[in-house]
mmCIF file of C-alpha atoms in Angstrom:
data_model
loop_
_atom_site.group_PDB
_atom_site.id
_atom_site.type_symbol
_atom_site.label_atom_id
_atom_site.label_comp_id
_atom_site.label_asym_id
_atom_site.label_seq_id
_atom_site.Cartn_x
_atom_site.Cartn_y
_atom_site.Cartn_z
ATOM 1 C CA MET A 1 19.263 -2.443 -39.841
ATOM 2 C CA GLU A 2 17.547 1.224 -41.343
ATOM 3 C CA GLY A 3 14.428 -0.810 -42.168
ATOM 4 C CA MET A 4 13.760 -1.557 -38.450
ATOM 5 C CA THR A 5 13.172 2.768 -37.957
ATOM 6 C CA THR A 6 9.887 2.438 -40.361
ATOM 7 C CA GLU A 7 6.266 1.270 -39.464
ATOM 8 C CA ILE A 8 6.355 -2.680 -39.606
ATOM 9 C CA THR A 9 2.478 -2.712 -41.392
ATOM 10 C CA GLU A 10 2.756 -6.654 -41.906
ATOM 11 C CA SER A 11 -1.042 -8.370 -41.409
ATOM 12 C CA TRP A 12 1.716 -11.420 -38.879
ATOM 13 C CA TYR A 13 3.041 -8.488 -37.192
ATOM 14 C CA ASP A 14 -0.932 -6.983 -36.283
ATOM 15 C CA SER A 15 -1.422 -10.419 -35.548
ATOM 16 C CA LEU A 16 1.333 -11.226 -33.445
ATOM 17 C CA ILE A 17 0.593 -7.826 -31.739
ATOM 18 C CA GLU A 18 -2.957 -8.557 -31.005
ATOM 19 C CA ASP A 19 -2.046 -12.197 -30.095
ATOM 20 C CA CYS A 20 0.147 -10.576 -27.353
ATOM 21 C CA ARG A 21 -1.712 -8.273 -25.879
ATOM 22 C CA ASP A 22 -4.214 -10.770 -25.411
ATOM 23 C CA ILE A 23 -1.902 -12.640 -22.869
ATOM 24 C CA VAL A 24 -0.958 -9.725 -21.200
ATOM 25 C CA VAL A 25 -4.501 -8.877 -20.470
ATOM 26 C CA GLU A 26 -5.292 -12.298 -19.580
ATOM 27 C CA HIS A 27 -1.728 -13.012 -17.444
ATOM 28 C CA GLU A 28 -2.966 -9.735 -15.618
ATOM 29 C CA PHE A 29 -6.006 -10.647 -14.808
ATOM 30 C CA ALA A 30 -5.159 -13.945 -14.123
ATOM 31 C CA SER A 31 -2.664 -12.919 -11.385
ATOM 32 C CA ARG A 32 -4.989 -10.119 -10.155
ATOM 33 C CA TRP A 33 -7.711 -13.143 -8.537
ATOM 34 C CA ALA A 34 -4.415 -15.315 -8.128
ATOM 35 C CA LEU A 35 -3.658 -13.069 -5.125
ATOM 36 C CA VAL A 36 -7.390 -12.597 -3.724
ATOM 37 C CA GLU A 37 -7.415 -16.379 -3.812
ATOM 38 C CA GLY A 38 -4.783 -17.006 -2.202
ATOM 39 C CA TYR A 39 -5.539 -14.367 0.466
ATOM 40 C CA HIS A 40 -8.613 -15.582 0.834
ATOM 41 C CA THR A 41 -7.374 -18.792 1.239
ATOM 42 C CA LEU A 42 -5.286 -17.167 3.966
ATOM 43 C CA GLY A 43 -7.962 -16.380 6.220
ATOM 44 C CA SER A 44 -10.148 -19.786 5.560
ATOM 45 C CA ARG A 45 -6.727 -21.006 6.924
ATOM 46 C CA ILE A 46 -6.799 -18.802 10.207
ATOM 47 C CA LEU A 47 -10.014 -19.181 10.290
ATOM 48 C CA SER A 48 -9.808 -22.381 10.396
ATOM 49 C CA GLU A 49 -8.003 -22.599 13.765
ATOM 50 C CA ASN A 50 -9.561 -20.480 15.846
ATOM 51 C CA ASP A 51 -10.748 -23.010 18.500
ATOM 52 C CA ASN A 52 -6.365 -23.585 18.967
ATOM 53 C CA PHE A 53 -6.177 -19.687 19.181
ATOM 54 C CA GLU A 54 -8.364 -19.066 22.137
ATOM 55 C CA ARG A 55 -6.967 -22.468 23.399
ATOM 56 C CA SER A 56 -3.696 -20.507 23.509
ATOM 57 C CA GLN A 57 -5.446 -17.445 25.044
ATOM 58 C CA ILE A 58 -4.500 -16.210 21.897
ATOM 59 C CA TYR A 59 -6.804 -13.435 20.369
ATOM 60 C CA GLY A 60 -7.690 -10.528 18.217
ATOM 61 C CA GLN A 61 -4.278 -8.587 16.859
ATOM 62 C CA ASP A 62 -2.429 -10.970 18.832
ATOM 63 C CA ILE A 63 -3.277 -13.129 16.283
ATOM 64 C CA VAL A 64 -2.792 -10.908 13.266
ATOM 65 C CA GLN A 65 0.926 -9.558 14.981
ATOM 66 C CA ARG A 66 2.026 -13.335 15.510
ATOM 67 C CA ILE A 67 1.033 -14.467 12.037
ATOM 68 C CA ALA A 68 2.491 -11.433 10.308
ATOM 69 C CA ILE A 69 6.022 -12.177 11.627
ATOM 70 C CA SER A 70 5.367 -14.970 11.086
ATOM 71 C CA LEU A 71 4.847 -14.807 7.205
ATOM 72 C CA GLY A 72 6.916 -11.122 7.137
ATOM 73 C CA LYS A 73 3.899 -9.872 6.650
ATOM 74 C CA ARG A 74 2.289 -6.746 7.415
ATOM 75 C CA PRO A 75 -0.088 -7.228 10.196
ATOM 76 C CA ARG A 76 -2.856 -5.239 8.168
ATOM 77 C CA THR A 77 -2.642 -7.363 5.088
ATOM 78 C CA ILE A 78 -3.538 -10.828 7.626
ATOM 79 C CA TYR A 79 -6.191 -8.441 9.000
ATOM 80 C CA TYR A 80 -7.723 -7.627 5.933
ATOM 81 C CA ALA A 81 -7.389 -11.137 4.223
ATOM 82 C CA VAL A 82 -8.329 -12.638 7.904
ATOM 83 C CA LYS A 83 -11.713 -10.148 7.386
ATOM 84 C CA PHE A 84 -12.292 -10.718 3.445
ATOM 85 C CA ALA A 85 -12.129 -14.879 4.455
ATOM 86 C CA SER A 86 -15.029 -14.083 7.448
ATOM 87 C CA LEU A 87 -16.996 -11.521 5.743
ATOM 88 C CA TYR A 88 -16.718 -14.118 2.023
ATOM 89 C CA PRO A 89 -16.751 -17.494 2.411
ATOM 90 C CA ASP A 90 -17.826 -18.611 -0.634
ATOM 91 C CA LEU A 91 -15.516 -16.228 -2.983
ATOM 92 C CA ASN A 92 -19.047 -15.857 -5.934
ATOM 93 C CA LEU A 93 -20.917 -14.023 -3.322
ATOM 94 C CA LEU A 94 -18.555 -11.079 -4.613
ATOM 95 C CA ASN A 95 -20.770 -8.949 -7.079
ATOM 96 C CA GLU A 96 -17.514 -8.729 -9.334
ATOM 97 C CA GLY A 97 -17.191 -12.067 -9.672
ATOM 98 C CA LYS A 98 -13.581 -12.512 -10.216
ATOM 99 C CA ASN A 99 -12.487 -8.608 -12.096
ATOM 100 C CA LEU A 100 -11.644 -7.700 -8.554
ATOM 101 C CA SER A 101 -7.605 -7.032 -7.573
ATOM 102 C CA TRP A 102 -7.489 -7.066 -3.968
ATOM 103 C CA SER A 103 -6.365 -3.522 -3.494
ATOM 104 C CA HIS A 104 -10.253 -3.227 -5.370
ATOM 105 C CA LEU A 105 -11.070 -5.844 -2.972
ATOM 106 C CA ILE A 106 -9.957 -4.046 0.831
ATOM 107 C CA ASN A 107 -11.055 -0.725 -0.583
ATOM 108 C CA LYS A 108 -14.648 -1.492 -1.765
ATOM 109 C CA TYR A 109 -15.510 -3.848 0.584
ATOM 110 C CA LEU A 110 -12.802 -4.287 3.820
ATOM 111 C CA THR A 111 -12.699 -1.309 5.292
ATOM 112 C CA ALA A 112 -15.060 1.061 7.584
ATOM 113 C CA GLY A 113 -15.539 4.902 7.110
ATOM 114 C CA GLU A 114 -12.624 5.273 9.894
ATOM 115 C CA ASP A 115 -9.803 2.721 8.473
ATOM 116 C CA LYS A 116 -9.427 4.377 4.942
ATOM 117 C CA PRO A 117 -7.016 6.954 4.215
ATOM 118 C CA VAL A 118 -8.191 11.069 5.003
ATOM 119 C CA LYS A 119 -8.034 12.299 1.920
ATOM 120 C CA ILE A 120 -6.759 15.953 2.315
ATOM 121 C CA THR A 121 -6.660 19.116 -0.070
ATOM 122 C CA PRO A 122 -3.085 20.540 -0.789
ATOM 123 C CA THR A 123 -3.217 23.741 1.089
ATOM 124 C CA GLU A 124 -3.986 21.498 3.982
ATOM 125 C CA MET A 125 -0.856 19.168 3.069
ATOM 126 C CA ILE A 126 1.978 22.235 3.015
ATOM 127 C CA ARG A 127 0.037 23.710 5.892
ATOM 128 C CA GLN A 128 0.931 20.031 7.696
ATOM 129 C CA ILE A 129 4.681 20.231 5.594
ATOM 130 C CA LYS A 130 5.064 23.735 6.934
ATOM 131 C CA GLN A 131 4.401 22.512 10.964
ATOM 132 C CA LEU A 132 6.107 19.863 11.160
ATOM 133 C CA LEU A 133 9.574 20.883 9.636
ATOM 134 C CA GLN A 134 9.202 24.305 11.722
ATOM 135 C CA HIS A 135 8.466 21.557 14.934
ATOM 136 C CA GLU A 136 11.230 19.608 13.635
ATOM 137 C CA TRP A 137 13.618 23.075 13.274
ATOM 138 C CA GLN A 138 12.653 23.882 17.024
ATOM 139 C CA GLU A 139 14.303 20.197 18.183
ATOM 140 C CA ALA A 140 17.239 21.124 16.005
ATOM 141 C CA TYR A 141 18.104 24.562 17.418
ATOM 142 C CA GLN A 142 17.578 23.564 21.236
ATOM 143 C CA ASP A 143 20.316 20.731 20.320
ATOM 144 C CA HIS A 144 22.401 23.009 18.808
ATOM 145 C CA LEU A 145 21.714 25.014 21.789
ATOM 146 C CA LEU A 146 22.837 22.547 24.391
ATOM 147 C CA PHE A 147 25.425 20.159 22.595
ATOM 148 C CA GLN A 148 26.762 23.495 19.974
ATOM 149 C CA SER A 149 27.794 20.817 17.358
ATOM 150 C CA VAL A 150 28.538 20.164 14.072
ATOM 151 C CA ALA A 151 25.670 18.349 13.373
ATOM 152 C CA SER A 152 22.960 19.996 14.932
ATOM 153 C CA THR A 153 24.399 23.520 12.793
ATOM 154 C CA ASP A 154 23.331 21.419 9.966
ATOM 155 C CA LYS A 155 20.561 20.074 10.482
ATOM 156 C CA CYS A 156 19.285 23.448 11.520
ATOM 157 C CA ASP A 157 20.795 24.646 7.958
ATOM 158 C CA PHE A 158 19.020 21.697 5.937
ATOM 159 C CA ILE A 159 15.400 21.972 7.988
ATOM 160 C CA ARG A 160 16.181 25.743 6.834
ATOM 161 C CA TYR A 161 16.453 25.416 3.308
ATOM 162 C CA LEU A 162 13.636 22.808 2.921
ATOM 163 C CA GLN A 163 11.603 25.370 4.506
ATOM 164 C CA ASP A 164 12.737 27.875 2.064
ATOM 165 C CA GLN A 165 12.441 25.522 -0.796
ATOM 166 C CA VAL A 166 8.410 24.730 0.640
ATOM 167 C CA GLU A 167 8.243 28.966 0.485
ATOM 168 C CA ARG A 168 9.279 29.436 -2.114
ATOM 169 C CA ILE A 169 7.860 26.222 -4.513
ATOM 170 C CA THR A 170 4.522 27.663 -2.250
ATOM 171 C CA GLY A 171 4.052 31.257 -2.687
#
């Protein structure tokens, strides 16, 4: 067991590590692309039923909502799958080819400016947290005045504690 702590410098070991790295990279790539292909196929399949949806008078978001619930997926995921298949009926039309993950594809090709999450500065985030805590404290305090319960008192105390911690961290 003493020899286990020393670094292995044998050529067979270097070869093993190189092969293992290649296997990991290859299969990570394959799994990312399989997910892209899967969502493309999903979107294409949903689009192929367009006439049936219209006959049933199910349109737009209602279709997405119903399918998402039935599949146990988020509506946004279904929406992106349909949009992807609609915009790119042929996967070969993607500029990056197969070198693209589902999340990168969504960010680069499927989200318009209004769909993308707005990035806020840390200062703005702290301001929003303080504002939220103040609002929550006011509601908890109103409950405390109305009900005089231990739970409402504990909630007020906890929110004050959080406010103090935010102040301590941010100065």
